Short mmCIF file of C-alpha atoms in Angstrom, two decimals:
data_model
loop_
_atom_site.label_atom_id
_atom_site.label_comp_id
_atom_site.label_asym_id
_atom_site.label_seq_id
_atom_site.Cartn_x
_atom_site.Cartn_y
_atom_site.Cartn_z
CA MET A 220 -0.12 0.10 -0.52
CA GLN A 221 1.70 3.56 -1.17
CA GLY A 222 2.93 4.59 2.05
CA ASP A 223 3.77 1.75 4.04
CA ALA A 224 7.41 2.58 4.29
CA ALA A 225 6.70 6.23 5.42
CA LEU A 226 4.51 4.62 8.15
CA THR A 227 6.91 1.80 8.67
CA GLY A 228 10.64 3.80 8.63
CA PRO A 229 13.57 2.34 8.19
CA ALA A 230 14.28 -0.90 10.21
CA ARG A 231 12.37 -1.52 13.22
CA ARG A 232 14.68 -0.70 15.57
CA THR A 233 14.26 -3.36 18.92
CA GLY A 234 15.16 -3.15 23.29
CA ALA A 235 16.57 -0.70 25.22
CA ARG A 236 17.13 1.88 22.00
CA ALA A 237 14.08 1.92 20.53
CA VAL A 238 12.14 2.23 24.01
CA LEU A 239 14.62 4.87 25.68
CA VAL A 240 15.82 6.17 23.33
CA GLU A 241 13.96 6.16 20.18
CA PRO A 242 11.16 8.46 20.89
CA TYR A 243 13.50 11.88 21.22
CA LEU A 244 14.99 10.99 17.70
CA VAL A 245 12.00 10.83 16.35
CA PHE A 246 11.05 14.74 17.59
CA TRP A 247 15.10 16.24 17.48
CA ARG A 248 15.05 14.70 13.54
CA HIS A 249 11.77 16.10 12.57
CA ARG A 250 11.83 19.41 15.09
CA ARG A 251 11.52 21.79 12.49
CA LEU A 252 8.90 20.31 10.27
CA LEU A 253 6.96 19.38 13.70
CA VAL A 254 6.81 23.07 15.06
CA ASP A 255 6.11 24.33 11.11
CA THR A 256 2.89 21.94 11.32
CA VAL A 257 1.49 22.96 14.96
CA ALA A 258 2.14 26.34 13.82
CA HIS A 259 0.27 25.98 10.97
CA THR A 260 -2.33 23.92 13.02
CA LEU A 261 -2.72 27.06 15.57
CA ARG A 262 -3.01 29.94 12.71
CA SER A 263 -6.09 27.03 11.43
CA ARG A 264 -8.16 27.33 14.35
CA PHE A 265 -8.32 30.72 14.46
CA ALA A 266 -8.55 31.56 11.23
CA GLY A 267 -11.40 33.64 9.48
CA SER A 268 -11.70 35.19 13.20
CA ILE A 269 -10.96 39.09 14.01
CA LEU A 270 -8.81 38.36 16.60
CA GLY A 271 -6.78 35.29 15.27
CA LEU A 272 -4.43 33.76 17.82
CA GLY A 273 -5.39 36.87 19.69
CA TRP A 274 -8.00 34.26 21.37
CA LEU A 275 -5.20 32.45 22.66
CA VAL A 276 -4.68 35.23 25.71
CA LEU A 277 -8.53 36.16 25.51
CA GLY A 278 -9.80 33.36 26.00
CA PRO A 279 -7.81 32.90 29.52
CA VAL A 280 -9.25 35.64 30.43
CA ILE A 281 -12.93 35.04 29.60
CA LEU A 282 -12.28 31.57 32.01
CA LEU A 283 -10.59 33.39 34.36
CA GLY A 284 -13.70 35.95 34.60
CA LEU A 285 -15.92 33.09 34.52
CA TYR A 286 -14.83 31.01 36.93
CA ALA A 287 -14.08 34.23 39.74
CA LEU A 288 -17.68 34.62 39.60
CA LEU A 289 -18.95 31.16 39.96
CA TYR A 290 -17.17 30.00 42.51
CA THR A 291 -17.65 33.49 44.77
CA VAL A 292 -20.68 35.27 44.36
CA VAL A 293 -22.52 31.50 43.63
CA PHE A 294 -21.55 28.48 44.69
CA GLN A 295 -19.59 31.04 47.73
CA ILE A 296 -16.80 28.51 48.25
CA ARG A 297 -14.47 28.96 51.17
CA PRO A 298 -11.63 26.63 51.01
CA SER A 299 -9.81 27.53 54.80
CA GLY A 300 -5.79 28.70 54.04
CA LEU A 301 -6.88 30.80 50.81
CA SER A 302 -7.75 34.13 50.62
CA ILE A 303 -10.63 35.11 47.56
CA GLU A 304 -8.11 35.70 44.99
CA ASP A 305 -5.65 32.59 45.33
CA TYR A 306 -9.06 30.60 45.60
CA ILE A 307 -9.85 31.88 42.35
CA PHE A 308 -6.23 30.99 40.90
CA TYR A 309 -5.82 28.30 42.24
CA ILE A 310 -9.32 27.15 40.28
CA PHE A 311 -7.13 28.38 37.23
CA ALA A 312 -4.65 26.90 37.72
CA GLY A 313 -5.72 23.64 38.08
CA LEU A 314 -7.83 24.41 35.01
CA LEU A 315 -5.06 25.20 32.53
CA PRO A 316 -3.26 21.65 32.62
CA PHE A 317 -7.05 20.57 32.09
CA ILE A 318 -8.50 22.05 29.41
CA ALA A 319 -5.17 21.95 27.66
CA PHE A 320 -5.43 17.85 28.10
CA GLY A 321 -8.88 17.81 26.82
CA GLN A 322 -8.06 19.20 23.97
CA ALA A 323 -4.99 17.67 23.01
CA LEU A 324 -7.37 14.04 23.56
CA ALA A 325 -10.35 15.38 21.46
CA GLY A 326 -8.50 16.41 18.72
CA GLY A 327 -5.36 13.32 18.61
CA ALA A 328 -8.04 11.54 19.21
CA ALA A 329 -9.74 12.01 14.25
CA SER A 330 -5.66 12.95 14.01
CA LEU A 331 -5.60 9.77 12.66
CA ALA A 332 -8.03 9.08 10.62
CA SER A 333 -9.06 12.64 9.15
CA ASP A 334 -5.15 13.71 8.19
CA ARG A 335 -4.96 10.84 5.73
CA ALA A 336 -2.73 13.28 3.73
CA LEU A 337 -0.46 14.11 6.48
CA LEU A 338 0.19 9.92 7.22
CA LEU A 339 0.60 9.25 3.82
CA ASN A 340 3.57 11.20 3.71
CA ARG A 341 6.95 9.86 3.63
CA VAL A 342 8.67 12.09 5.53
CA PHE A 343 6.25 13.11 8.01
CA PRO A 344 6.07 10.45 10.98
CA ALA A 345 2.82 8.86 11.78
CA GLU A 346 3.82 8.89 15.57
CA LEU A 347 3.74 12.77 15.00
CA ILE A 348 0.57 13.54 14.15
CA PRO A 349 -0.78 13.33 17.26
CA ALA A 350 2.03 14.73 18.96
CA ARG A 351 0.81 17.69 16.95
CA GLU A 352 -2.42 17.97 18.59
CA VAL A 353 -0.80 17.46 21.77
CA LEU A 354 1.95 20.23 21.54
CA ALA A 355 -1.22 23.22 19.99
CA ALA A 356 -3.25 22.65 23.03
CA GLY A 357 -0.22 23.48 24.58
CA ALA A 358 -0.10 26.82 23.72
CA PHE A 359 -2.83 27.45 25.92
CA LEU A 360 -1.15 26.52 29.08
CA VAL A 361 1.66 28.43 28.23
CA VAL A 362 -0.56 31.73 27.70
CA GLY A 363 -2.64 30.68 30.43
CA GLY A 364 -0.07 30.25 32.82
CA GLY A 365 1.80 33.16 31.65
CA LEU A 366 -1.33 34.98 32.52
CA VAL A 367 -1.57 33.99 36.45
CA GLY A 368 2.22 34.89 36.67
CA LEU A 369 1.30 38.43 36.01
CA PHE A 370 -2.01 38.39 38.25
CA LYS A 371 0.46 36.92 40.93
CA LEU A 372 3.75 39.10 40.46
CA ALA A 373 1.22 42.63 40.65
CA VAL A 374 0.10 41.37 43.79
CA GLY A 375 3.67 40.80 44.88
CA GLY A 376 3.28 36.76 45.16
CA ALA A 377 6.57 36.04 43.16
CA SER A 378 8.08 32.78 43.78
CA LEU A 379 10.95 30.39 42.75
CA ALA A 380 9.27 27.69 42.53
CA TRP A 381 7.68 29.14 39.66
CA VAL A 382 11.08 27.61 37.77
CA LEU A 383 9.42 24.16 38.04
CA LEU A 384 6.69 25.49 35.65
CA PRO A 385 8.61 24.69 32.63
CA VAL A 386 9.60 20.91 34.10
CA LEU A 387 5.92 20.37 34.77
CA MET A 388 4.58 21.39 31.23
CA LEU A 389 6.83 18.80 29.66
CA LEU A 390 5.98 16.03 32.24
CA LEU A 391 2.49 16.95 30.93
CA ALA A 392 2.95 16.39 27.30
CA MET A 393 4.98 13.64 27.40
CA ALA A 394 1.54 11.95 29.28
CA THR A 395 -0.83 13.30 27.55
CA MET A 396 0.86 12.07 23.97
CA GLY A 397 0.76 8.38 25.71
CA VAL A 398 -2.42 9.03 26.11
CA VAL A 399 -2.99 9.85 22.70
CA TRP A 400 -1.48 8.17 21.12
CA ALA A 401 -3.23 4.83 22.46
CA LEU A 402 -6.58 6.17 21.32
CA ALA A 403 -5.54 7.34 18.01
CA LEU A 404 -4.62 3.70 17.20
CA ALA A 405 -7.57 2.73 19.00
CA ASN A 406 -10.03 5.09 17.23
CA LEU A 407 -8.40 4.31 13.58
CA VAL A 408 -10.22 0.38 13.98
CA VAL A 409 -12.84 1.62 16.21
CA ARG A 410 -14.36 4.89 15.31
CA ASP A 411 -16.07 5.38 18.37
CA VAL A 412 -13.38 6.22 20.16
CA GLN A 413 -13.39 9.74 19.49
CA GLN A 414 -16.84 9.75 20.72
CA LEU A 415 -16.12 8.46 24.33
CA VAL A 416 -13.16 11.43 24.50
CA SER A 417 -15.57 13.85 25.46
CA TYR A 418 -17.54 11.94 28.38
CA ILE A 419 -13.78 10.77 28.87
CA VAL A 420 -12.99 14.83 29.76
CA ILE A 421 -16.20 14.90 31.97
CA ILE A 422 -15.64 11.43 34.10
CA LEU A 423 -11.37 13.70 34.73
CA LEU A 424 -12.92 16.79 35.58
CA ILE A 425 -15.06 15.69 38.44
CA ALA A 426 -12.41 13.72 39.69
CA SER A 427 -9.74 15.72 39.75
CA PRO A 428 -9.11 18.49 43.15
CA ILE A 429 -9.64 22.02 40.86
CA ALA A 430 -12.52 23.80 42.45
CA TYR A 431 -11.51 21.75 45.99
CA THR A 432 -8.20 20.56 48.04
CA PRO A 433 -7.58 17.28 48.55
CA ASP A 434 -8.46 17.65 52.20
CA MET A 435 -11.87 18.58 51.19
CA VAL A 436 -12.28 14.85 49.76
CA PRO A 437 -13.62 12.26 52.95
CA GLY A 438 -10.70 9.58 53.69
CA SER A 439 -12.65 7.18 52.30
CA LEU A 440 -12.60 8.51 48.90
CA ARG A 441 -8.98 9.94 48.59
CA VAL A 442 -7.72 7.06 47.14
CA LEU A 443 -9.88 7.38 44.07
CA LEU A 444 -8.58 10.54 43.94
CA TYR A 445 -4.85 9.44 43.90
CA ALA A 446 -6.16 6.72 40.98
CA ASN A 447 -6.72 9.98 38.64
CA PRO A 448 -3.08 10.23 36.52
CA PHE A 449 -3.68 13.56 35.80
CA ALA A 450 -5.25 14.93 39.69
CA TYR A 451 -1.30 14.48 40.16
CA TYR A 452 -0.70 17.25 37.20
CA VAL A 453 -3.57 19.32 38.14
CA GLN A 454 -2.26 19.54 41.96
CA SER A 455 1.63 20.38 41.07
CA PHE A 456 0.45 23.05 39.14
CA GLN A 457 -1.65 25.02 42.10
CA SER A 458 1.10 24.71 44.26
CA VAL A 459 3.56 26.01 42.15
CA LEU A 460 1.41 28.57 40.49
CA VAL A 461 -0.61 29.77 43.30
CA LEU A 462 0.59 28.74 46.82
CA GLY A 463 4.21 29.31 45.23
CA ARG A 464 5.78 26.30 47.06
CA LEU A 465 7.19 22.29 45.74
CA PRO A 466 4.58 20.05 45.11
CA ALA A 467 4.57 16.92 47.89
CA PRO A 468 7.75 14.33 46.67
CA GLU A 469 4.50 11.85 46.09
CA ILE A 470 3.17 14.50 43.88
CA LEU A 471 6.02 14.99 41.93
CA ALA A 472 7.06 11.63 41.26
CA GLY A 473 3.41 10.42 40.04
CA CYS A 474 4.01 13.00 37.79
CA LEU A 475 7.39 12.28 36.52
CA VAL A 476 6.61 8.68 36.74
CA PHE A 477 3.10 8.84 34.28
CA ALA A 478 5.13 10.61 32.02
CA LEU A 479 8.29 8.42 31.72
CA VAL A 480 5.86 5.41 31.56
CA GLY A 481 3.25 7.14 29.60
CA PHE A 482 5.14 8.68 26.69
CA HIS A 483 8.05 6.10 26.27
CA GLY A 484 5.27 2.93 26.98
CA MET A 485 2.93 3.81 24.42
CA HIS A 486 6.05 5.47 21.65
CA TRP A 487 6.80 1.45 21.51
CA VAL A 488 3.60 0.37 21.24
CA PHE A 489 2.53 3.39 18.62
CA SER A 490 5.54 1.96 16.85
CA LEU A 491 4.26 -1.83 17.26
CA GLY A 492 0.95 -0.60 15.50
CA LYS A 493 2.06 1.41 12.45
CA ARG A 494 1.11 -2.24 10.97
CA ILE A 495 -2.87 -1.56 11.50
CA ILE A 496 -2.33 2.17 9.71
CA ALA A 497 -1.68 0.21 7.20
CA ASP A 498 -4.72 -1.42 7.27
CA HIS A 499 -7.01 1.37 8.15
CA ILE A 500 -6.64 4.27 5.89
#
């Protein structure tokens, strides 16, 4: 079939190199092409709008205002130990990785099935098609995180813990790519997968400590909170951005483990599954 060479690539590498090194080599070799396609994806997403890429800034501002109104005026929730302003930022800092994750899942799950032309391209590796959606969704996270930082600076809330933000963003991107690679492959075989994504996102929204702190969860249910891999990233962003402190060691360890296992493990699975791609395009 046309494009098989592009999908399977050079002779398949085996052993530790295939799992540990190859994912980084793929991104490095095609870094310029990947940057161009991510930029094109972002421009296409806002094509025809008056503000264009300005929505990357306006969107988070609107979201911050809506949640500030909802939780401080309508629900009137006041977690102990947090001022009203910090609680608003606390919610927003939890929403940022969640929204980026949700956008990546929505676009990435359908990416292989909807971009057949790029999938058959001999230059662009198949695994970078879902990865492109993850990186494009990350733009919202970067801009939103910058806005929270500016607001915190304005009220004198800067912290040295912020230096960890790029690391957290990288770990979240790696973990998200692992999930998206799995969903994109599965969606080629069963197209219902992309329909399920929105429900998966809703479940994660409820199960993640975005508008509530872990201390507000009853002890008997707290185990469910930590069974949710995404909760580790939410708590990490909230700790660093808003509370100005490093995440607890077990939370940071969870972020690292899920990122490395998801990224390396699912890239290996995706490499093995390229034959599935060839059979379903």
